[in-house]
XYZ file of C-alpha atoms in Angstrom:
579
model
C -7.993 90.790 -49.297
C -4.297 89.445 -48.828
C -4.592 89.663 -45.120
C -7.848 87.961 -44.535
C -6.604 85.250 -46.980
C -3.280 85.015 -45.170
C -5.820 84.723 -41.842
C -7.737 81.609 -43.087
C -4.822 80.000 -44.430
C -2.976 79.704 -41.150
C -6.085 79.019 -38.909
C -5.421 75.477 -39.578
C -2.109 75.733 -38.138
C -3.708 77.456 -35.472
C -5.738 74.630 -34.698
C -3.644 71.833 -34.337
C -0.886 74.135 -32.580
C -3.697 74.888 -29.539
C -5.330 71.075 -30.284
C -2.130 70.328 -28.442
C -2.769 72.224 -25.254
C -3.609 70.672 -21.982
C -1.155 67.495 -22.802
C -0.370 67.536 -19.168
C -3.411 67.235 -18.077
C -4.027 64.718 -20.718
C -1.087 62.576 -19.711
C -1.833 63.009 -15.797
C -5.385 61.659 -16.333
C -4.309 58.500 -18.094
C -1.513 57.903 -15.795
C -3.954 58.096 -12.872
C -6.380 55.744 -14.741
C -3.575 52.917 -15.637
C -1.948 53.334 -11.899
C -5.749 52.886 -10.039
C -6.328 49.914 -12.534
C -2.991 48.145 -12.319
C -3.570 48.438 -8.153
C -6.503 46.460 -8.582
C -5.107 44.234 -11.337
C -1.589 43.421 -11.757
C -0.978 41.970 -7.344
C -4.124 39.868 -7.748
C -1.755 38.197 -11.057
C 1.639 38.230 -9.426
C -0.260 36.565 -6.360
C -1.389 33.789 -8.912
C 2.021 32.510 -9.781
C 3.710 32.963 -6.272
C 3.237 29.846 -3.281
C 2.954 32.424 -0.237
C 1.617 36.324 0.665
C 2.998 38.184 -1.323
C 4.166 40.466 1.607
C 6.034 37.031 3.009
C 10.169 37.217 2.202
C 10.493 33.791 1.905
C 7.692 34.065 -1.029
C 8.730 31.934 -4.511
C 7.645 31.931 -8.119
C 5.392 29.121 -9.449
C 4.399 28.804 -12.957
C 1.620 26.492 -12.131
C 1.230 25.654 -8.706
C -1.546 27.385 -8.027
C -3.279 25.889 -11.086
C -2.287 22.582 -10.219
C -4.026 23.117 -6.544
C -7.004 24.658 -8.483
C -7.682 22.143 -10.222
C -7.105 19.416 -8.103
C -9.255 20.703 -4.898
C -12.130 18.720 -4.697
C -13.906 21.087 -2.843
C -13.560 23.522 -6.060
C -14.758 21.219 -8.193
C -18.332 20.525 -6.265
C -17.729 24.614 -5.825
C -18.231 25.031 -9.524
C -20.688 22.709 -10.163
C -23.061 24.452 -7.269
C -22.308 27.595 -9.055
C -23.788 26.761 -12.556
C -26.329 25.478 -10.917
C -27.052 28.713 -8.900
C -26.581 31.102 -11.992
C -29.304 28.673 -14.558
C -31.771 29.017 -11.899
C -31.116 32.432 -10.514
C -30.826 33.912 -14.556
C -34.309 31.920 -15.461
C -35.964 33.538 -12.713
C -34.658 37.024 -12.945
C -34.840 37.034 -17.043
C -38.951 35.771 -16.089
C -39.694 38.444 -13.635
C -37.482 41.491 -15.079
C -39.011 41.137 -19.025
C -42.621 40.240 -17.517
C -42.836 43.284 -15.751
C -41.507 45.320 -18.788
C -43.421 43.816 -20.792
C -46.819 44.442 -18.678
C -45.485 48.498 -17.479
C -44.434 49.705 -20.689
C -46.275 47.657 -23.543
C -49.795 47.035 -22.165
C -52.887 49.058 -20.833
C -52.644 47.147 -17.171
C -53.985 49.467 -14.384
C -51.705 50.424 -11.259
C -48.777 50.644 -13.843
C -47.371 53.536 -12.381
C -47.075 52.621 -8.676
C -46.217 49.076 -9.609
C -43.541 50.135 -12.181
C -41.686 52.635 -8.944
C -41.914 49.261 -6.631
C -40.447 46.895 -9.226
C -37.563 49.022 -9.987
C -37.159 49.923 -6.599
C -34.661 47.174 -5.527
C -32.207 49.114 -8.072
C -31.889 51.259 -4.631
C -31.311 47.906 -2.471
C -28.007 46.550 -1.478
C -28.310 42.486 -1.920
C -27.283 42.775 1.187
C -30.669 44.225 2.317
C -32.502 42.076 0.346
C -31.015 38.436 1.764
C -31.467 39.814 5.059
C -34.577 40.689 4.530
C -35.789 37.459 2.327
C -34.269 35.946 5.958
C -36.436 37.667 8.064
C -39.534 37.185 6.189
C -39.070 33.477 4.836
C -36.488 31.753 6.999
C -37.362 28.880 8.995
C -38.430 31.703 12.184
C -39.521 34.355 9.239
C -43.042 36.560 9.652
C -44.365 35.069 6.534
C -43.346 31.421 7.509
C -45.045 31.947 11.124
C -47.889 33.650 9.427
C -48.570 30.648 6.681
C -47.920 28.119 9.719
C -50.194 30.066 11.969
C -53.350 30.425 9.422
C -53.086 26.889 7.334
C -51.619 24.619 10.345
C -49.287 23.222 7.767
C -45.640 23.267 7.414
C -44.638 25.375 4.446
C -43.973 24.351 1.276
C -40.146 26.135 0.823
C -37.203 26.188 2.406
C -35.075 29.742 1.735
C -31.813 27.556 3.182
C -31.351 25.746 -0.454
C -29.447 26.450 -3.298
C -32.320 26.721 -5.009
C -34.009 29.075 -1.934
C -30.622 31.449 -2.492
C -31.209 31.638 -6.495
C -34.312 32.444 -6.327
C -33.857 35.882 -3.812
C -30.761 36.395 -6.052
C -33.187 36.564 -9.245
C -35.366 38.768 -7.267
C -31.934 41.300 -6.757
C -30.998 41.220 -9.998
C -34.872 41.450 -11.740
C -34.984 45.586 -11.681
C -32.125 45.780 -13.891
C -33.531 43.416 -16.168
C -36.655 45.370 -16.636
C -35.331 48.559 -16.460
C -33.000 47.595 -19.666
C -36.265 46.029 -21.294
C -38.472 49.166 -20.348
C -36.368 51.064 -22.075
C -35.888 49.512 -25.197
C -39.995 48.368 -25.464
C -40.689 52.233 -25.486
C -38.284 53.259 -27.814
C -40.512 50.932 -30.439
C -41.826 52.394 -33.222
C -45.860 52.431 -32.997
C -45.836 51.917 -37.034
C -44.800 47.903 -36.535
C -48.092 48.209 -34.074
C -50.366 49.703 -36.674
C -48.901 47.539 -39.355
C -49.723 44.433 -37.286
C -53.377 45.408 -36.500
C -54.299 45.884 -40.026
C -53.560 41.905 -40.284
C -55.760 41.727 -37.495
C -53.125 40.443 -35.440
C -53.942 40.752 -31.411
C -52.529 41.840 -28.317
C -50.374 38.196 -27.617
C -49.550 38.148 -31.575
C -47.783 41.468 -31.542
C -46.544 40.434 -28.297
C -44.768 37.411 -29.339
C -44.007 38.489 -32.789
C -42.953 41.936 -32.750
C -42.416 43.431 -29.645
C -40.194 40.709 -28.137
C -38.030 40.039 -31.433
C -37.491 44.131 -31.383
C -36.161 43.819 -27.848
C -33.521 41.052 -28.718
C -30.614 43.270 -28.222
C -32.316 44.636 -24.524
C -32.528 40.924 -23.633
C -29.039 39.895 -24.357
C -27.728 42.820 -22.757
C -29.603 41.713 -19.762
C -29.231 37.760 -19.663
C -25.109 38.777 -20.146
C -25.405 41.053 -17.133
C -27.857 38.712 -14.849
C -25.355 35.575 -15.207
C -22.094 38.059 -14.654
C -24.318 39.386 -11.765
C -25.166 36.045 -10.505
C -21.606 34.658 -10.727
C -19.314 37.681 -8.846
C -22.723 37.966 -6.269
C -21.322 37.559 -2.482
C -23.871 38.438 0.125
C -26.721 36.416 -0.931
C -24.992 33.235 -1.341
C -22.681 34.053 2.146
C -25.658 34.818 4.376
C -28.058 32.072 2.944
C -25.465 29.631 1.860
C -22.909 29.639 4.322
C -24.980 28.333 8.054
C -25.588 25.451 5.458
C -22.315 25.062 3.961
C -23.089 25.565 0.487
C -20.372 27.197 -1.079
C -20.280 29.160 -4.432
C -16.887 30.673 -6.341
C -17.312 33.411 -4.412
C -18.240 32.592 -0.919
C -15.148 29.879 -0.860
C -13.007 32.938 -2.283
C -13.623 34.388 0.714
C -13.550 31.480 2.860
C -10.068 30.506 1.793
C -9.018 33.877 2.547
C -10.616 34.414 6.089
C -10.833 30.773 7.467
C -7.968 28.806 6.631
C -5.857 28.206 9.111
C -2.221 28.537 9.139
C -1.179 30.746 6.332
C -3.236 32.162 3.938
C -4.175 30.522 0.585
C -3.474 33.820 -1.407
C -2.178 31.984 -4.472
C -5.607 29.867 -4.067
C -7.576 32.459 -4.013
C -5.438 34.816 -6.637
C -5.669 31.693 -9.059
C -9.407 31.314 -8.458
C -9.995 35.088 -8.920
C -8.170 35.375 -12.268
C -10.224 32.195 -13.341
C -13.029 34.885 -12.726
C -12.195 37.551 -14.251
C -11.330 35.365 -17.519
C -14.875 33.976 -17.550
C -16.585 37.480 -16.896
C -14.229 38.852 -19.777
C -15.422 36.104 -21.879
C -19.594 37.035 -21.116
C -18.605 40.496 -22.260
C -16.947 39.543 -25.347
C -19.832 37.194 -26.075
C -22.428 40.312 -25.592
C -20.099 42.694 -27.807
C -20.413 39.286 -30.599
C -24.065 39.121 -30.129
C -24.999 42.673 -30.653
C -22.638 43.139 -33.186
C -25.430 43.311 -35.895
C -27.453 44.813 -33.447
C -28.848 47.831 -36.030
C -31.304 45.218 -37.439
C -33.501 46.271 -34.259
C -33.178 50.227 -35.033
C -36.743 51.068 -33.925
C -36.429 55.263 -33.190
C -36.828 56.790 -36.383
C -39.671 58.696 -38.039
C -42.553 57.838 -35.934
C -46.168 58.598 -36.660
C -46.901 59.398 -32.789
C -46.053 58.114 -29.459
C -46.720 54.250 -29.065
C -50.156 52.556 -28.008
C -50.827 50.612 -25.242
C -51.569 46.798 -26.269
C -55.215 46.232 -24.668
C -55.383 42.822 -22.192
C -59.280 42.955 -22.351
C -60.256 40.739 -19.590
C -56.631 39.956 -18.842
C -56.278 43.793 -17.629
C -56.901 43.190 -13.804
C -55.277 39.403 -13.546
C -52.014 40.951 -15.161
C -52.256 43.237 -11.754
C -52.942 41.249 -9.529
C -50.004 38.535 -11.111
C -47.654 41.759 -11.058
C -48.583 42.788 -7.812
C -48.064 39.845 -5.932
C -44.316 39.642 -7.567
C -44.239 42.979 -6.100
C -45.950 42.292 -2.903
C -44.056 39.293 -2.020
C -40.538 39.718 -3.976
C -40.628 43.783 -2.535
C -43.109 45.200 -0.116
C -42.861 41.820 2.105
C -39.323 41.556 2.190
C -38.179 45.518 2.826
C -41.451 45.502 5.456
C -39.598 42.737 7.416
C -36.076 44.746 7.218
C -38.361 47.771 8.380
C -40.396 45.615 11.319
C -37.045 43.784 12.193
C -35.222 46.704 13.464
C -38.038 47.930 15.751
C -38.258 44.775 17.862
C -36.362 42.393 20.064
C -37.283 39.130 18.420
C -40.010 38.075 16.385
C -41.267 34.644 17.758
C -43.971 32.128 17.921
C -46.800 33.108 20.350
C -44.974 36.450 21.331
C -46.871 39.467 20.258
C -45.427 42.149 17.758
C -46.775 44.763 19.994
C -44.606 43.394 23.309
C -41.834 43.627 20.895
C -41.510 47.088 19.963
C -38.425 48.882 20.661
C -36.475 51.914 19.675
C -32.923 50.156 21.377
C -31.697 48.863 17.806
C -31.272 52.479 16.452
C -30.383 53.903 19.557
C -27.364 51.376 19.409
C -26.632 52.902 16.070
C -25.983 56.221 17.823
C -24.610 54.739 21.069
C -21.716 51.981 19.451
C -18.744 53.356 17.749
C -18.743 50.688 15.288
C -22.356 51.507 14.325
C -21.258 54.975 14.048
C -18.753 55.027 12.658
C -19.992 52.787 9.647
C -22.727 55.059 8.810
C -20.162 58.646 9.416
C -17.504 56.804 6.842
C -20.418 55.630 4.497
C -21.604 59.458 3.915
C -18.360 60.583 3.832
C -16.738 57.910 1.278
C -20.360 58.417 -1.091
C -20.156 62.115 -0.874
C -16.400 62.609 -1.560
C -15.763 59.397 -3.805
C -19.348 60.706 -6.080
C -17.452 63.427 -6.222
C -13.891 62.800 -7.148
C -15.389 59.574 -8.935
C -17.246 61.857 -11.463
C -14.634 64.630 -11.310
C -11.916 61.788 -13.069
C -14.618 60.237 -15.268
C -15.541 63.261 -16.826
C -11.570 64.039 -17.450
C -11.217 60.705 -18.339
C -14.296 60.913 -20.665
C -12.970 64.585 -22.034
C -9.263 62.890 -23.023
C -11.124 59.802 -25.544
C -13.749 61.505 -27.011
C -12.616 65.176 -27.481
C -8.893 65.137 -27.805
C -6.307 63.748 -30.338
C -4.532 62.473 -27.144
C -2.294 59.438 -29.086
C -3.258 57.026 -26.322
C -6.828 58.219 -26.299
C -8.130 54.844 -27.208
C -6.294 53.321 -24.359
C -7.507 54.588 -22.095
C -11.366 53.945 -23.413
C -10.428 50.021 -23.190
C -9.078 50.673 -19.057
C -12.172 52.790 -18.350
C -14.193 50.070 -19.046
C -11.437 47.611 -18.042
C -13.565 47.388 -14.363
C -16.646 46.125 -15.611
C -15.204 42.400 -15.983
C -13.752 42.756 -12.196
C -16.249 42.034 -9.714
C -16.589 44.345 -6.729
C -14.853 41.353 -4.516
C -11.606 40.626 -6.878
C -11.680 44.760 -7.003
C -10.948 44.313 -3.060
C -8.725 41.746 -3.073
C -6.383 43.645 -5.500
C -6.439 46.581 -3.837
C -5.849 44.224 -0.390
C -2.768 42.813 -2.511
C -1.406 46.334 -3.208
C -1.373 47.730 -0.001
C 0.751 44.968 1.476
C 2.668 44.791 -1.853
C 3.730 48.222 -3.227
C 5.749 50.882 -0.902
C 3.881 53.671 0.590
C 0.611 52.424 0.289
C 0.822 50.778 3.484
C 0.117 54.187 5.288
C -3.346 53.873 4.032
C -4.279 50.670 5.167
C -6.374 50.428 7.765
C -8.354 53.814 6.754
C -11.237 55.015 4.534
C -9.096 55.986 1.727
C -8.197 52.720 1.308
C -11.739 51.825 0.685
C -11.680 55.224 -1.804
C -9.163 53.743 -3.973
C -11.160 50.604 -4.505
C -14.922 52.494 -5.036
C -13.460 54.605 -7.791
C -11.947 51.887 -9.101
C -14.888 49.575 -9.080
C -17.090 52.206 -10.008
C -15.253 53.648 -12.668
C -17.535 51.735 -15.628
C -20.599 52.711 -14.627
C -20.103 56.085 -14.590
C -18.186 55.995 -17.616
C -21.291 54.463 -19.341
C -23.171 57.506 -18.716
C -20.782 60.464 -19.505
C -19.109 59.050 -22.370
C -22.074 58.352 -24.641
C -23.598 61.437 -23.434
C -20.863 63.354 -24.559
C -20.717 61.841 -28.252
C -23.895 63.706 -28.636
C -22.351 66.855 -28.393
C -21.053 68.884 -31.864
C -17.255 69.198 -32.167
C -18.278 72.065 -34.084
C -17.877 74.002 -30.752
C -14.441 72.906 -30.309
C -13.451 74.375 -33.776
C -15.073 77.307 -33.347
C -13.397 77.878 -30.022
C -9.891 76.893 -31.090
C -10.666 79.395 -34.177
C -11.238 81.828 -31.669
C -7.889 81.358 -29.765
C -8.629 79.198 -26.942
C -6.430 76.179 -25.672
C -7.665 72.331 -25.440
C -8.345 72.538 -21.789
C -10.222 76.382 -21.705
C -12.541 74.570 -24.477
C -13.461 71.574 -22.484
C -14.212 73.670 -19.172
C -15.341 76.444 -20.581
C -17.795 75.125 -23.630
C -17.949 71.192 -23.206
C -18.278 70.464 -19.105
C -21.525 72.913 -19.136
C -23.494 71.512 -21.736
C -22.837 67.749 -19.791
C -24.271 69.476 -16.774
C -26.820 66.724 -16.465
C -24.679 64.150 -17.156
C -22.267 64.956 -14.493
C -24.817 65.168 -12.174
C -26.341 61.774 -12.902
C -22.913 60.338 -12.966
C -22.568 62.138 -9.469
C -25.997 60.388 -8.027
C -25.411 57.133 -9.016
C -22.067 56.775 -7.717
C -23.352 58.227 -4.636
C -25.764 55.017 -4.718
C -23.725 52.460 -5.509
C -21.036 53.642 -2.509
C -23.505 53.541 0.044
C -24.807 49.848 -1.328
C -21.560 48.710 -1.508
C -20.015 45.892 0.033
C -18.297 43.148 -1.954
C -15.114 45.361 -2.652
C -15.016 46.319 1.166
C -14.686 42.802 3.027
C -11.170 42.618 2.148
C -10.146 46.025 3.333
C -12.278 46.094 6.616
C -10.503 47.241 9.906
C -11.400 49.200 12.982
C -11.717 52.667 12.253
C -12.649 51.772 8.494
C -15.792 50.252 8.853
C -18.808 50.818 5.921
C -22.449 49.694 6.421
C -22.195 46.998 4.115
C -19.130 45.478 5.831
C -20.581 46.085 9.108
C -23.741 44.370 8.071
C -21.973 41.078 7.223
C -20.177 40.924 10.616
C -23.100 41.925 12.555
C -24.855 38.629 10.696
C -22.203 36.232 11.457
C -22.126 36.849 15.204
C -25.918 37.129 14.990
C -26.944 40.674 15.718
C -29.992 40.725 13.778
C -31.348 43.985 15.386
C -28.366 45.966 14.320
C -28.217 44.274 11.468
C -31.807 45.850 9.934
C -31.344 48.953 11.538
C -28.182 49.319 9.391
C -30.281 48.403 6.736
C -33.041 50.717 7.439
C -30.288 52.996 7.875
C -28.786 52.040 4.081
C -32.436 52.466 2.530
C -33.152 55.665 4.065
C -30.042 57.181 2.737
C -30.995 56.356 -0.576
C -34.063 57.469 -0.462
C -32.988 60.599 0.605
C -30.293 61.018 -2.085
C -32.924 59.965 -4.888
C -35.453 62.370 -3.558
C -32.953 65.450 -3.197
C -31.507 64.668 -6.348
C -34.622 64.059 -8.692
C -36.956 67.135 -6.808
C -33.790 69.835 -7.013
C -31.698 68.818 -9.504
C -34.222 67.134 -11.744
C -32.008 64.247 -12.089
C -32.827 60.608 -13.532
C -31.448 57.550 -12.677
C -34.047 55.517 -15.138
C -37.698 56.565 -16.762
């Protein structure tokens, strides 16, 4: 009696005493996590209140310099003005095309909804990259579709892709997917009572459209305006392959025009200055999302449900919704890829010069043949398998050290995991740039893939956060107690117990960083050098000397990967990305 009473009395003790295990490991992880995002963070700031390189001796504070040229460049200005512009109309259309599609896949009875749904969320898979090459191809001024409307109507067509207004709208058609895939989610996750409730009143298919189902998605469609505009603002390729043959500049495409094109030296503090005026205005979109969803339990709609959700009949609507759906698809998707796909089997594609005299295998044959090529696609692999890797490995001990430790800086280190998603993928480069010309010893990496490493697990870092942190919320602490009861330390807990039963998560953490690696570009055209060469940096140089061939055969090249990756990993290990 005494001694089992003496036994519960000092488990407590117990508890905390082996609670405290695995401090080192606890302390290494948030080191690592502070070091990787002061790299990216804290040169790109020092750079903003210097006049030269940081990496120049004769380099000088400023307190405002580099504010005062901000804001006096006239060029900047116009800059700015082009770029709200661009983000209204690139936003509209995405916010149009993602929630329609929801909408019509998830909420109504339309036929085809399965095959449609895969091909609208398919450009999830697509670099931008990909898709303004391929929007190019297809709709430029020499594009298949613009020789094929010519050819049949004997008119001049009615667009003109090389306008700010042409760049928006392939931009919108980028960033639609995640829209709907945000909105698919949260329309299905709708309790069917609110349904049932409104038919009763006799209300129709548009009433409950309008009046429930949209209002209930509120939080979905804030979440995704937030993320089209930050999307639309930090985007690079679009606006730099469309954009630039007719100088129109964005914040982004000057960012790295002042850093690539100026002559004499550098305008670092420039740039820096314009960066940080970046970051400050993506920090402030998140903040305004985090004040707009605050109250966002108002829209609860997964509770006690009386059955699975019905589909809202269109009556005679049913087949125009498809065919309005699958021309978005058609034309915004299928055309676009097909053109990537026909590009890089022919010389040219021309006016009065048959496909069929085209035809040629030389594009990929270069891929195999050109070191560049090569070696682009060899460091690609390599960077996605072993960054996936070591990306989820740290996530998941960053992940273990917030949520199931009482690690004193535990919170911390929450706010720098998801420090990354207000730095887009080019400022992530720049920083990193910065640091290897800035702080000793990491000039020995310069020049090489790991370089590149460095700045995908830091720009990456977010997104896989999002997916193993929340996942792991949902698992009881009650095995922790039990297992420190039993005798076991902090760490033999969370590898033992906790890592297993986010087996899935991992995984999907794993995939998706494997995806957005190999689509990556934005935080790779600052660190770009022979020997280190990625397809998505390859791609961009390839367009500006005008190797088109190459160019969608890398992109064939970029898609096929994917593919392969999604197929491998949803058929073996029955992982998810979305649906």
């Amino acid at each position: 009696m005494n001694a089992n009473s003496h036994a519960v009395a000092s488990a407590p003790i117990n508890i905390t005493r082996k609670s405290r295990e695995g401090r080192g490991i606890q302390i290494g992880v948030t080191v690592i996590t502070l070091v990787l995002i002061a790299v990216a963070l804290v040169p790109t700031v020092l750079q903003v209140f210097m006049d030269r390189p940081l990496y120049y001796p004769e380099a000088a504070w400023t307190l405002f310099g580099n504010f005062r040229l901000l804001f006096q460049d006239e060029e900047i200005r116009r800059t700015v003005g082009a770029t709200g512009i661009f983000t209204l109309i690139s936003v509209t259309f995405s916010m149009i095309f993602g929630v329609g599609a929801a909408v019509l896949l998830e909420r109504t009875d339309m036929p085809g909804r399965r095959l449609l749904g895969a091909l609208a969320l398919s450009p999830l898979y697509l670099s931008p990259q990909v898709i303004g090459f391929g929007a190019i191809i297809a709709y430029g001024p020499m594009g298949i579709m613009t020789l094929l409307f010519q050819e049949v109507t004997g008119v001049d067509v009615p667009w003109d892709l090389y306008t700010l207004t042409g760049m928006a709208l392939v931009t919108a058609l980028s960033n639609a997917p995640i829209t709907t895939l945000y909105c698919i989610v949260s329309a299905r996750q709708q309790d069917p009572n609110h349904d049932a409730s409104a038919r009763i009143t006799s209300a129709g298919t548009w009433q409950i459209l309008r009046r429930i189902s949209l209002p209930l998605m509120r939080p979905a469609l804030i979440f995704a305006l937030i993320m089209n505009v930050v999307n639309s603002v930090e985007t690079l390729a679009i606006p730099l392959i469309i954009g630039g043959p007719v100088q129109i500049d964005l914040i982004t495409t000057l960012i790295y025009k002042r850093s690539f094109q100026s002559s004499g030296i550098p305008q670092y503090g420039l740039v820096a200055a314009l960066a940080l005026v970046l970051i400050i205005f993506v920090s402030l979109l998140f903040w305004l999302q985090r004040f707009l969803m605050r109250k966002s339990f108002r829209f609860v709609g997964v509770g006690p449900k009386a059955g699975a959700a019905r589909r809202l009949p269109l009556g005679p609507w049913r087949w125009a919704a498809t065919g309005a759906l699958g021309a978005y698809v058609l034309f915004g998707v299928v055309v676009i890829v097909g053109a990537v796909v026909l590009r890089s089997g022919t010389y040219i594609i021309a006016p009065g010069v048959p496909i069929l005299e085209t035809l040629t295998t030389r594009n990929f044959m270069d891929l195999l043949a050109v070191d560049v090529y090569r070696r682009s696609i060899v460091n690609t692999v390599v960077l996605a398998l072993i960054g996936a890797a070591a990306g989820t490995a740290l996530i998941a001990a960053i992940a273990l050290v917030t949520q199931r430790s009482n690690f004193f800086l535990r919170r911390l280190l929450d706010a720098f995991a998801q420090l990354p998603r207000v730095l887009p993928g080019m400022i992530v480069g720049l920083g990193v740039f910065y640091a290897s010309v800035f702080i000793p010893g990491m000039s020995v990496l310069r020049d090489t893939i790991w370089l590149l490493l460095i700045a995908f697990l830091i720009r990456f870092m977010s997104a896989g956060y999002g997916i193993v942190a929340p996942a792991l919320v949902q698992i009881t602490t009650d095995f922790d107690k039990a297992a420190q009861v039993a005798g076991a330390g902090w760490t033999k807990t969370m590898f033992r117990i906790v890592v297993p039963l986010q087996k899935h998560a991992l995984l999907s953490c794993f995939v998706l960083l494997m995806v957005l690696i190999i689509k990556e570009y934005a935080s790779a055209v600052f660190l770009m050098a022979p020997g280190s060469e990625v397809i998505g940096s390859t791609m961009l140089s390839l367009w500006a000397q005008g190797s088109i061939g190459p160019v969608a055969a890398l992109s064939v090249v970029q898609i096929g990967l994917t593919a392969v990756l999604v197929a491998i990993s949803t058929r073996i290990f029955g992982v998810r990305l979305y649906g």
